Tab-separated table of C-alpha atoms in Angstrom:
chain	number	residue	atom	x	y	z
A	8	UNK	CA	-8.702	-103.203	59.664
A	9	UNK	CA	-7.310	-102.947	55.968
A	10	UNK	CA	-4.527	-100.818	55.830
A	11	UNK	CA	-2.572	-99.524	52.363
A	12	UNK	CA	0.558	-98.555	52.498
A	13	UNK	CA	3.438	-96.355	50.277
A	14	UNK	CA	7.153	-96.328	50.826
A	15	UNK	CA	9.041	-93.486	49.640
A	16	UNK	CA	12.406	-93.496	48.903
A	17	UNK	CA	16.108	-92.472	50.493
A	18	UNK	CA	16.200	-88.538	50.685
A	19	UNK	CA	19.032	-86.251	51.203
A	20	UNK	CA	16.985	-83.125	52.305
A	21	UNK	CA	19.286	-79.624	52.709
A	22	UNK	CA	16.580	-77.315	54.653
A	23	UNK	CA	14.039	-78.346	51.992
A	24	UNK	CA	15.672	-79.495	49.112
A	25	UNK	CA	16.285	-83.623	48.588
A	26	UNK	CA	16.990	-86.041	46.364
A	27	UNK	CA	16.080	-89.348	45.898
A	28	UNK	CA	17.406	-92.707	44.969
A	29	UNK	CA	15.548	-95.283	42.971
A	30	UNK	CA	13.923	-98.705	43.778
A	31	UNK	CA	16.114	-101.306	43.322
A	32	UNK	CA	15.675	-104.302	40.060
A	33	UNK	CA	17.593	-107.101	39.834
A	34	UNK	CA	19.432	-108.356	36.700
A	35	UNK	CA	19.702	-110.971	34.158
A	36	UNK	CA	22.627	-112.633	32.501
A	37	UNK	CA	23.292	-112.258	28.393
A	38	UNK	CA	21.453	-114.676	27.416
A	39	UNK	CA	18.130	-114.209	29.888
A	40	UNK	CA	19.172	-116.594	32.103
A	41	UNK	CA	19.377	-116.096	35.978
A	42	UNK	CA	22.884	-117.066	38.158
A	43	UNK	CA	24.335	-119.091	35.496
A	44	UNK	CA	27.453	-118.649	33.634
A	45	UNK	CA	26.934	-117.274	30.428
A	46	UNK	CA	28.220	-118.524	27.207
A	47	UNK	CA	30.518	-117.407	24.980
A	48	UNK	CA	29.553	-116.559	22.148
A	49	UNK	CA	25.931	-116.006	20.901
A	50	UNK	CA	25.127	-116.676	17.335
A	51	UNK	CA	22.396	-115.773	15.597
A	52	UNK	CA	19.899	-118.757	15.881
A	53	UNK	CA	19.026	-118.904	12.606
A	54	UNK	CA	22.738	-118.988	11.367
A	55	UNK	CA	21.976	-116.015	8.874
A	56	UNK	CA	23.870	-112.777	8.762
A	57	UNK	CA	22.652	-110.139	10.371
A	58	UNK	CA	21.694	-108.598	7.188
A	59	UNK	CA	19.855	-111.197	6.091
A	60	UNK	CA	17.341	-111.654	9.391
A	61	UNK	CA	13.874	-110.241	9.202
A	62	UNK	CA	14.004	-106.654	9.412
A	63	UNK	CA	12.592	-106.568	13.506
A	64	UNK	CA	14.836	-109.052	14.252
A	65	UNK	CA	17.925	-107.374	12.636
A	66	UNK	CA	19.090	-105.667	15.959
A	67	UNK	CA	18.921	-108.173	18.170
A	68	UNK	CA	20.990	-110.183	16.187
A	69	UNK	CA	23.459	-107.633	15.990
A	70	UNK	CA	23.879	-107.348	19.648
A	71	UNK	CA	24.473	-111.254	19.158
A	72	UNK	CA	26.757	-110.710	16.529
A	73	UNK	CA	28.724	-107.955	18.555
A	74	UNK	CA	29.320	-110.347	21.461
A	75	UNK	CA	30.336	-112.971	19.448
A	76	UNK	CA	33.393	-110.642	18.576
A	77	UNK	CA	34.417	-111.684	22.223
A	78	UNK	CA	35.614	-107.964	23.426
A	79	UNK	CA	35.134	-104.415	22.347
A	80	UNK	CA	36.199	-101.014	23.550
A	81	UNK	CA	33.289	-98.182	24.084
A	82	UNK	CA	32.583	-94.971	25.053
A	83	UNK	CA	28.823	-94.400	26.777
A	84	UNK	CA	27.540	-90.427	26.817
A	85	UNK	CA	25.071	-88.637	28.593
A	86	UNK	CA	24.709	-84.686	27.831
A	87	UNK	CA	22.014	-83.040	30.079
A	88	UNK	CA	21.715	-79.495	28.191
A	89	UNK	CA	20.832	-76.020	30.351
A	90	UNK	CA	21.010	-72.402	29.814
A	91	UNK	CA	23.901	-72.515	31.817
A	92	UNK	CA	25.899	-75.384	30.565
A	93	UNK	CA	25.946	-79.146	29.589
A	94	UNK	CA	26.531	-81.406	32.312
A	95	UNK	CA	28.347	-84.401	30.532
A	96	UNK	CA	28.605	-87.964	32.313
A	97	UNK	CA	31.065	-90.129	30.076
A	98	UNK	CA	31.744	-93.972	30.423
A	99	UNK	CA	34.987	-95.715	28.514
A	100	UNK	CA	36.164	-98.819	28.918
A	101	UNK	CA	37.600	-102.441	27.916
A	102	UNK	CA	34.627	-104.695	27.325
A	103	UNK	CA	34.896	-108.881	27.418
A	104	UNK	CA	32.133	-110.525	26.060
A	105	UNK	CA	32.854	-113.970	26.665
A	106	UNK	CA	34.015	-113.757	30.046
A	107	UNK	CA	31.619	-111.363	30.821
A	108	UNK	CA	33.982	-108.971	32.285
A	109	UNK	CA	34.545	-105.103	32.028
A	110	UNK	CA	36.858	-102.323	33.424
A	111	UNK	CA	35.237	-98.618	33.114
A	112	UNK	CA	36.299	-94.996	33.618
A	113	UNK	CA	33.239	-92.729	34.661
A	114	UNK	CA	33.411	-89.042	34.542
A	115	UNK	CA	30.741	-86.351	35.294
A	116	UNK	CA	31.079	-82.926	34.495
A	117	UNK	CA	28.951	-80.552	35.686
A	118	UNK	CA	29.420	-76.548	35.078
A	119	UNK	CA	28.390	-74.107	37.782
A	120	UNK	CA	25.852	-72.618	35.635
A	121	UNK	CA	24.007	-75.772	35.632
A	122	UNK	CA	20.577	-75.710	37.777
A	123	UNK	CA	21.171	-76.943	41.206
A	124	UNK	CA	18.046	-78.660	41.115
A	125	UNK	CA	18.864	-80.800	38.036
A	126	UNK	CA	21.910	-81.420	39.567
A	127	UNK	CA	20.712	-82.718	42.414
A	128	UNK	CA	18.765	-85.363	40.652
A	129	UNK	CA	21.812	-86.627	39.221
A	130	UNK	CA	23.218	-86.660	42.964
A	131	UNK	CA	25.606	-84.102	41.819
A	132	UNK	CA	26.190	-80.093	42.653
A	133	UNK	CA	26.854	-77.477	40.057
A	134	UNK	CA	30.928	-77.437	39.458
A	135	UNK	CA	31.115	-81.128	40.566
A	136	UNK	CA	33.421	-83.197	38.734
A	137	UNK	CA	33.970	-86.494	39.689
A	138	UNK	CA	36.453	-89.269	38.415
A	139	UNK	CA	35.481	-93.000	39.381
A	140	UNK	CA	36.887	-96.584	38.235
A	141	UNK	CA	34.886	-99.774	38.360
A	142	UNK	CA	35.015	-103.364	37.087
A	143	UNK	CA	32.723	-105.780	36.445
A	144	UNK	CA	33.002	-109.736	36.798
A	145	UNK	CA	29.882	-111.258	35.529
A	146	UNK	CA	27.248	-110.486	38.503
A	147	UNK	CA	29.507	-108.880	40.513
A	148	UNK	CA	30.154	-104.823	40.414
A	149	UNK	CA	33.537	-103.279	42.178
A	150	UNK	CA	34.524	-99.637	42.956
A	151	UNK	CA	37.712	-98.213	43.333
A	152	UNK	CA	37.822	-95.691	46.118
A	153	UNK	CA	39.293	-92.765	46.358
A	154	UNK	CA	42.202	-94.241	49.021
A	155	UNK	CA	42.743	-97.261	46.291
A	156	UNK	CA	40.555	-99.983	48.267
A	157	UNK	CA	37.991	-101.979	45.910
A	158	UNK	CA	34.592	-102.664	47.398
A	159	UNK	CA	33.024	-105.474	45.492
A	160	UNK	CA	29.085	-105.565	45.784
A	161	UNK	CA	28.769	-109.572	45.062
A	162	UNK	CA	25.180	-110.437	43.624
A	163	UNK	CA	26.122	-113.470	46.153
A	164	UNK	CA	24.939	-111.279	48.906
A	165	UNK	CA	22.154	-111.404	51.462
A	166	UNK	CA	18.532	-110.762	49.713
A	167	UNK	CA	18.707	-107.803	52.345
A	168	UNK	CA	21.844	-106.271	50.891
A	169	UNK	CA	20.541	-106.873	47.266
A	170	UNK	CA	17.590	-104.803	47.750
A	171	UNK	CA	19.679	-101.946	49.118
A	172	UNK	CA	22.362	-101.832	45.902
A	173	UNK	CA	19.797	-103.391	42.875
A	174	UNK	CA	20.381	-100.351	41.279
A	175	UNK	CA	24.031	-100.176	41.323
A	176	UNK	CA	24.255	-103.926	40.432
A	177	UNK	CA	22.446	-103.209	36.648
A	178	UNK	CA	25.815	-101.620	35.928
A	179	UNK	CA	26.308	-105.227	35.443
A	180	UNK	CA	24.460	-105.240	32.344
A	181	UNK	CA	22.806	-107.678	30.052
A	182	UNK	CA	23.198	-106.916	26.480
A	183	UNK	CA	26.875	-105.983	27.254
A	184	UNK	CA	29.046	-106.503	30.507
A	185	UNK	CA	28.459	-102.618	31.450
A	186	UNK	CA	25.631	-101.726	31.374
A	187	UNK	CA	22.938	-98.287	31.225
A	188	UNK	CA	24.019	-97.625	28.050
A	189	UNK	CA	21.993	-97.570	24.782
A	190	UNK	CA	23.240	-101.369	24.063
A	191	UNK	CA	20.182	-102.324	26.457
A	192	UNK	CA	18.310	-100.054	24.069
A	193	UNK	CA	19.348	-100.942	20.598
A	194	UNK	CA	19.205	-104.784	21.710
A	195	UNK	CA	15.392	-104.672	21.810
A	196	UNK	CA	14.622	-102.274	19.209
A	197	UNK	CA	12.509	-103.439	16.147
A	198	UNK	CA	13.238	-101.430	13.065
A	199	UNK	CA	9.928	-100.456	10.803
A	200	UNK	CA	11.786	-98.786	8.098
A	201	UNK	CA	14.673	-100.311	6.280
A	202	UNK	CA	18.466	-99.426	6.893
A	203	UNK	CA	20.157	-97.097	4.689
A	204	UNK	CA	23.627	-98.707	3.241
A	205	UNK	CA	26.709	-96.783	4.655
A	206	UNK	CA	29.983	-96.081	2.427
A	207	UNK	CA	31.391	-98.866	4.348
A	208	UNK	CA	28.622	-101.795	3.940
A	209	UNK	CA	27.234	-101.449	6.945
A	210	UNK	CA	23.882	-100.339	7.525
A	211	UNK	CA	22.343	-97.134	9.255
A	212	UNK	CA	19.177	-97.550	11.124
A	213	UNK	CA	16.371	-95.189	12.348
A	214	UNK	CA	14.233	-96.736	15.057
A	215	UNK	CA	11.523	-95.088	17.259
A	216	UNK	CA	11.634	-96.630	20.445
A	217	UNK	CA	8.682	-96.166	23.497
A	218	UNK	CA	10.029	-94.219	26.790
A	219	UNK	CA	10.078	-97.218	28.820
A	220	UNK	CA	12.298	-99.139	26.648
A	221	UNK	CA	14.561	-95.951	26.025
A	222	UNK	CA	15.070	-95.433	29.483
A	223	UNK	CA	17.401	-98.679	30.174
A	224	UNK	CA	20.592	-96.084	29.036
A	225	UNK	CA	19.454	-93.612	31.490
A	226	UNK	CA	20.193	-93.788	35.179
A	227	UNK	CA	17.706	-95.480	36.990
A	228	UNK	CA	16.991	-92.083	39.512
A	229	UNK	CA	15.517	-90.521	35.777
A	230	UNK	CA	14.258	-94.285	34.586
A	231	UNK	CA	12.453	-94.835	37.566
A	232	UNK	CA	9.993	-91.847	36.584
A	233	UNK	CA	8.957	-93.743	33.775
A	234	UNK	CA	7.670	-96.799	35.117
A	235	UNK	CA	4.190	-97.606	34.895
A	236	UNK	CA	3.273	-94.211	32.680
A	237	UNK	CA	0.938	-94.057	30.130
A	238	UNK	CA	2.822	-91.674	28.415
A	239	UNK	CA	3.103	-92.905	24.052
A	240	UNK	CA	5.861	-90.698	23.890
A	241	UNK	CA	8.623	-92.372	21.474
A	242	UNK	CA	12.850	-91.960	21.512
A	243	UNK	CA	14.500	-91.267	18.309
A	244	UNK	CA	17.014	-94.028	17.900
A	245	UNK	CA	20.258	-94.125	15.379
A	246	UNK	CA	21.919	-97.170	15.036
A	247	UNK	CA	25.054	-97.660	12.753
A	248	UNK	CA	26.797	-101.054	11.974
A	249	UNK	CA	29.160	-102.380	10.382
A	250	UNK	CA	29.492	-104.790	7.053
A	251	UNK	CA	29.363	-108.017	9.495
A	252	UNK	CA	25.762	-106.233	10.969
A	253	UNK	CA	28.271	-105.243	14.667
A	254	UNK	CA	27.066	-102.327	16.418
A	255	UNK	CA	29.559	-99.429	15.888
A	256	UNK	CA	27.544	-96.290	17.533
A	257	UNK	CA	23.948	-95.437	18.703
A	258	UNK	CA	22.379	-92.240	19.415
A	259	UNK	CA	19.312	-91.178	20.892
A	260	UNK	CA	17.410	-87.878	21.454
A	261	UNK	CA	15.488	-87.847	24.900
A	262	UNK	CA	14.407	-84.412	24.780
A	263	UNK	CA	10.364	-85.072	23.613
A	264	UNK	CA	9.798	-86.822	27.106
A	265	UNK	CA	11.973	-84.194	28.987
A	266	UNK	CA	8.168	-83.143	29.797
A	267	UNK	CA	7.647	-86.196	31.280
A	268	UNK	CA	10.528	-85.599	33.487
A	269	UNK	CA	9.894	-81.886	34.361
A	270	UNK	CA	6.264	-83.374	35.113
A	271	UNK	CA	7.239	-85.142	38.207
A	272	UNK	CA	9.643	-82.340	39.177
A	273	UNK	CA	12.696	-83.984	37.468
A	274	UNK	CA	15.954	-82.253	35.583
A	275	UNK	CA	13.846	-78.839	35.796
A	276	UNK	CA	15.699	-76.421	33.529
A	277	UNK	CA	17.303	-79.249	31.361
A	278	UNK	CA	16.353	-78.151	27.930
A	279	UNK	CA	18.113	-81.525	26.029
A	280	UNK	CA	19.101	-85.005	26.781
A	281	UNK	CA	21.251	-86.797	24.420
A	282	UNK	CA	22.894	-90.276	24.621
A	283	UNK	CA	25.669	-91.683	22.689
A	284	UNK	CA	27.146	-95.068	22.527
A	285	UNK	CA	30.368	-95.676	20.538
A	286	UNK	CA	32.379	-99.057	19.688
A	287	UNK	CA	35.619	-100.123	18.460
A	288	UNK	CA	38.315	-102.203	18.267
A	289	UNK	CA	35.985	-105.397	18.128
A	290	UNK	CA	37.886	-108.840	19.141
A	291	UNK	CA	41.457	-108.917	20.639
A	292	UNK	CA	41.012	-106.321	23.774
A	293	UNK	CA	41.730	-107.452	26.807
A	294	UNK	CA	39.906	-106.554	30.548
A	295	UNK	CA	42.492	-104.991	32.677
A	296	UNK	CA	43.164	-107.675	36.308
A	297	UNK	CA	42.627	-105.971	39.278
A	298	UNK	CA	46.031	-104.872	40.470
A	299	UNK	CA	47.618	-107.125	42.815
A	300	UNK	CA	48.691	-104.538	45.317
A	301	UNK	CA	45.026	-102.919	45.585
A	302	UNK	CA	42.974	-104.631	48.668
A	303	UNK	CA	39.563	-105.587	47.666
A	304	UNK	CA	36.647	-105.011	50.164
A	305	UNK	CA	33.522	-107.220	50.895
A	306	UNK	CA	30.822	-103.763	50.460
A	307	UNK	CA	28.357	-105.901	52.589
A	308	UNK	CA	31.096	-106.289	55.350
A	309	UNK	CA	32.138	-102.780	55.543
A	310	UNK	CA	28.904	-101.012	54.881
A	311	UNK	CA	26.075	-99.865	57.248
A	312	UNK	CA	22.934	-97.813	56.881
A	313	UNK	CA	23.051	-94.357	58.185
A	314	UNK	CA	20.610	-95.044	60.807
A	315	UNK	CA	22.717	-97.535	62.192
A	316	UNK	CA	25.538	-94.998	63.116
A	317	UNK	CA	25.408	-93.279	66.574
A	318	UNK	CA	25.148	-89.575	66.828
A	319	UNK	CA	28.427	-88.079	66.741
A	320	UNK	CA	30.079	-90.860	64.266
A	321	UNK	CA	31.884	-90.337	60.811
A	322	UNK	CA	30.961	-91.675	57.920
A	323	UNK	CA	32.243	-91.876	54.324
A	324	UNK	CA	30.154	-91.748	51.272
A	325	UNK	CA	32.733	-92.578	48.758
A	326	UNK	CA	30.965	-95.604	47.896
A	327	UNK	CA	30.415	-96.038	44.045
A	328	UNK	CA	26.539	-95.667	44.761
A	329	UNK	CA	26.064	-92.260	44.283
A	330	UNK	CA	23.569	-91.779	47.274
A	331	UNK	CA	23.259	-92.722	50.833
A	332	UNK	CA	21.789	-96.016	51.320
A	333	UNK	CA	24.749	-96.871	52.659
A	334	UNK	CA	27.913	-95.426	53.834
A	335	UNK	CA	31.481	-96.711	55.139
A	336	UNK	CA	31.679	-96.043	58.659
A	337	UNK	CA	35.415	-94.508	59.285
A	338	UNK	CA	37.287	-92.428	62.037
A	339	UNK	CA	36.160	-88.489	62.271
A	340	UNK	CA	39.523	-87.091	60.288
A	341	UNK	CA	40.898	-86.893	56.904
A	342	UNK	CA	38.864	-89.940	55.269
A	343	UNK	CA	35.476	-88.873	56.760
A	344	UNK	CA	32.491	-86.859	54.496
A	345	UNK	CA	29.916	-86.640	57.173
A	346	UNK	CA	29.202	-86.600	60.775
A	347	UNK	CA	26.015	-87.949	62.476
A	348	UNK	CA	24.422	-85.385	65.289
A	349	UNK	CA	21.307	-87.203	65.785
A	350	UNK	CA	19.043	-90.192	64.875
A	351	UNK	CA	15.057	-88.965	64.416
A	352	UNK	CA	12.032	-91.477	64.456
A	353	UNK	CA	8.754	-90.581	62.893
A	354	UNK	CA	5.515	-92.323	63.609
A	355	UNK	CA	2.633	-89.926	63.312
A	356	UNK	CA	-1.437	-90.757	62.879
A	357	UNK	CA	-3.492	-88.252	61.096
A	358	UNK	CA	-7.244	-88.090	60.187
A	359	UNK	CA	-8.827	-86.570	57.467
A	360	UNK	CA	-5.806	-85.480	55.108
A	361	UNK	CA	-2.918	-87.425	53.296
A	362	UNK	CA	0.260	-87.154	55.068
A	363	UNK	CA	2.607	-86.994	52.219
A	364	UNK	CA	5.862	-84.883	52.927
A	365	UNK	CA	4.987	-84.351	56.693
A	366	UNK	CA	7.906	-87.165	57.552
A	367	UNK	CA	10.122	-84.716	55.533
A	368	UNK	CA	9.220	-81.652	57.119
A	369	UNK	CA	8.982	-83.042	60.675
A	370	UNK	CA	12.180	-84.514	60.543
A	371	UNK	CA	13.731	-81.064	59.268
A	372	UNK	CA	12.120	-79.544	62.095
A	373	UNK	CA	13.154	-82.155	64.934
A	374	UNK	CA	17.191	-81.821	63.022
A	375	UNK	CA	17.039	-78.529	63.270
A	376	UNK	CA	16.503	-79.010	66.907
A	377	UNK	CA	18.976	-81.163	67.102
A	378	UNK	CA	21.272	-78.960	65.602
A	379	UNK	CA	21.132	-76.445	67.507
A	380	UNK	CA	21.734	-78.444	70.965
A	381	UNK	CA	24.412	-80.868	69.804
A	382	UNK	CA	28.344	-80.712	70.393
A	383	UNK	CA	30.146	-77.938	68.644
A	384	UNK	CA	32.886	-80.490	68.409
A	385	UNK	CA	30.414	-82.830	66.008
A	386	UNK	CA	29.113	-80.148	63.795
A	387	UNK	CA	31.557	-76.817	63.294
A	388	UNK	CA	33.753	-78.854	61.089
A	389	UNK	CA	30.139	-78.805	58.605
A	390	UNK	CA	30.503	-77.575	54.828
A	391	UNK	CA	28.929	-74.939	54.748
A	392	UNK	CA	29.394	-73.358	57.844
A	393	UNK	CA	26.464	-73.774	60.053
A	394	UNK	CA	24.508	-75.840	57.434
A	395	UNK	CA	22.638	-79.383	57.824
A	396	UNK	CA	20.924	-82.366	55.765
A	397	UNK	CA	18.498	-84.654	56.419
A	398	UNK	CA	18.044	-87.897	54.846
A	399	UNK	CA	15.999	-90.879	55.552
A	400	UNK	CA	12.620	-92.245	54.087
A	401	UNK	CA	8.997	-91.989	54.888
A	402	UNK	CA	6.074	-95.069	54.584
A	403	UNK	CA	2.832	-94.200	54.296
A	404	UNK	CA	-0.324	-96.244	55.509
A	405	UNK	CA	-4.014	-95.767	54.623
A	406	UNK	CA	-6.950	-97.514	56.617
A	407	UNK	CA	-9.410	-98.911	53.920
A	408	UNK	CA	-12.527	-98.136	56.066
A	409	UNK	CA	-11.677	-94.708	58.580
A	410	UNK	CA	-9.976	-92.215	57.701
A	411	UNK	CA	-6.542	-92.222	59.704
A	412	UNK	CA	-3.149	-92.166	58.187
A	413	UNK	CA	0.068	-92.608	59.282
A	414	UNK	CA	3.416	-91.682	58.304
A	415	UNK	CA	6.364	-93.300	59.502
A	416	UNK	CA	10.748	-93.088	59.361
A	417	UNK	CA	13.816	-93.202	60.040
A	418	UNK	CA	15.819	-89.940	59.319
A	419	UNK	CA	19.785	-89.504	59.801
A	420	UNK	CA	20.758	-85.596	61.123
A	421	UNK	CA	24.267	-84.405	59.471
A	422	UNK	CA	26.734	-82.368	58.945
A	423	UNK	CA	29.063	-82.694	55.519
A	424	UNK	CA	33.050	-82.175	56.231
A	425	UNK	CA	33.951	-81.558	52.837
């Protein structure tokens, strides 16, 4: 008997609500190639200026041309626009080009007037604001915690692991160490219309770019949604260089496929997207070391699902991930977010009707229960009082020739402690 099936995805469900986290892709290095050391310097093939190129090519060489400057400092912006507030998520850092390195302050702003729903696809909460450090060494992606510990996700890791953290590991990115930003974007853009000369020499560019190649600057949760559409919708690229044809800032306008979005029940009362991507100081920066006094992590080592902690175990999800695939397990005091109060299996047949959303709502239901009969000592400590979430993913199966389906899952009951 045939049998089809679906996966969903990890979802953090507060009675009802959830979020998910995206598929997971792997990455190349700068010059296309896979697990090899990338070169230094990239010059155009053709040994032309960048001015000089054919005008589709002019971009792409450009992004050559900016690596060859060997480092760069930058500034990466994302502005999700609401009725009540921009949410802002801001990147800076030290870039190294030739050693493929990069050292990054992220910051997300989000004002309490922002929709909660919105918010929640960005795995934030209205009023959030967040402060994280990373660094990047070629493949491999590091996160400072908040108790000063790196955890270094290597790309040297178990296939397993990989699939688990693809998405984080694209912050190790291709056209520039960091990556997510519109450097993805404008190094595969093909100009139809010819630059307009700035004051300066350089030139100013206005490219329309397709959805699916805009997306690489957004975060792969909002990406994701665009894979596979049909959609023609087009991005509104500006890119600015300089006389020697370097990138010095890109913007982009997402807000024509905000539809697209809002179509799949994603960023619901945003009303603009905006990206910005700023760089200066070409050549001479340097990638701040790792400080010698700060203990670096294996993330593989000292990681764990949350179905493989035991009801009434702490967790925390200070991570660098930004969801739950995986969590450090810790001690229930200080250094803990959540607590476990039960572990909930779903494998349910059904004829005659498509099961999608019934492993949500049944594991809600069988929580609840849960809730309600475990330990005060594992779940009054929960923010807010008395509340619960829910997160796990459901598979579904279709028989090719009957008409059962099944639903299966693994779903983690908690409590948050702060």
């Amino acid at each position: 008997m045939g049998r089809e099936e679906r996966h969903g995805t990890l979802r953090e469900i507060p009675y009802g609500g959830r979020h998910a986290a995206a598929a997971a892709r792997g990455r190349r290095l700068p010059d296309g190639r896979h697990g090899e050391e990338p070169a230094a310097k990239a010059a155009p093939p053709t040994g032309k200026p960048v001015f000089e190129e054919r005008l589709d090519d002019q971009l792409a060489a450009a992004s050559r041309a900016t690596a060859a400057t060997g480092s760069a400092r930058f500034t990466a912006t994302l502005a999700y626009g609401s009725a009540g507030g921009t949410a802002v998520e801001r990147v800076t850092g030290v870039l190294d080009y030739a050693r493929d390195t990069a050292r990054v302050e992220r910051s997300v702003d989000v004002p309490r007037g922002f929709p909660g729903a919105a918010a929640a696809d960005l795995g934030r909460e209205p009023g959030d604001r967040a402060r994280q450090v990373y660094a990047v060494e070629r493949n491999d992606v590091s996160y400072r915690t908040s108790r000063g510990t790196w955890l270094r996700y290597a790309a040297s890791g178990s296939m397993e692991f990989a699939d688990s953290v693809g998405t984080f590991m694209e912050y190790a990115g291709e056209a520039a160490p960091w990556g997510r930003t519109l450097a993805e974007v404008v190094r595969h853009a093909n100009p139809e219309r010819q630059p307009v000369p700035t004051p300066d020499g350089g030139r100013r560019y206005e490219v329309d770019v397709h959805v699916r190649g805009a997306a690489e600057a957004l975060p792969h949760s909002l990406a994701y949604a665009f894979v596979g559409t049909k959609a023609a919708d087009e991005v509104p690229l500006t890119v600015v260089l300089d006389e020697d044809g370097r990138l010095l800032r890109a913007e982009a306008d997402y807000g024509a496929v905000l539809g697209t979005l809002r179509g799949q029940g994603i960023l619901r009362g945003v009303t603009s997207l905006r990206a910005e991507y700023v760089l200066t100081g070409h050549g001479g920066q340097k990638v701040p070391p790792v400080p010698a006094g700060e203990p670096v992590e294996d993330a593989e080592r000292v990681t764990v699902t949350l179905p493989a902690l035991k009801a009434g175990a702490c967790a925390s999800h200070d991570t660098g991930l930004g969801h739950l695939s995986l969590v450090r397990p810790v001690p229930c005091g200080k250094d803990a977010d959540l607590r476990v109060f039960g572990q909930e299996r779903i494998d349910e047949t059904f004829e005659g009707r498509d099961p999608s959303g019934v492993g949500d709502r049944l594991a809600s239901e069988r929580c609840e229960k849960a809730h309600r009969k475990a330990p005060a000592a594992w779940t009054s400590g929960g923010r807010p009082s008395g509340r619960y979430w829910v997160a796990g993913n459901e598979s579904l199966a279709f028989t090719y020739d009957g008409p059962e389906a099944t639903v299966t899952g693994d779903f983690t009951c908690y409590v948050r402690l702060r």
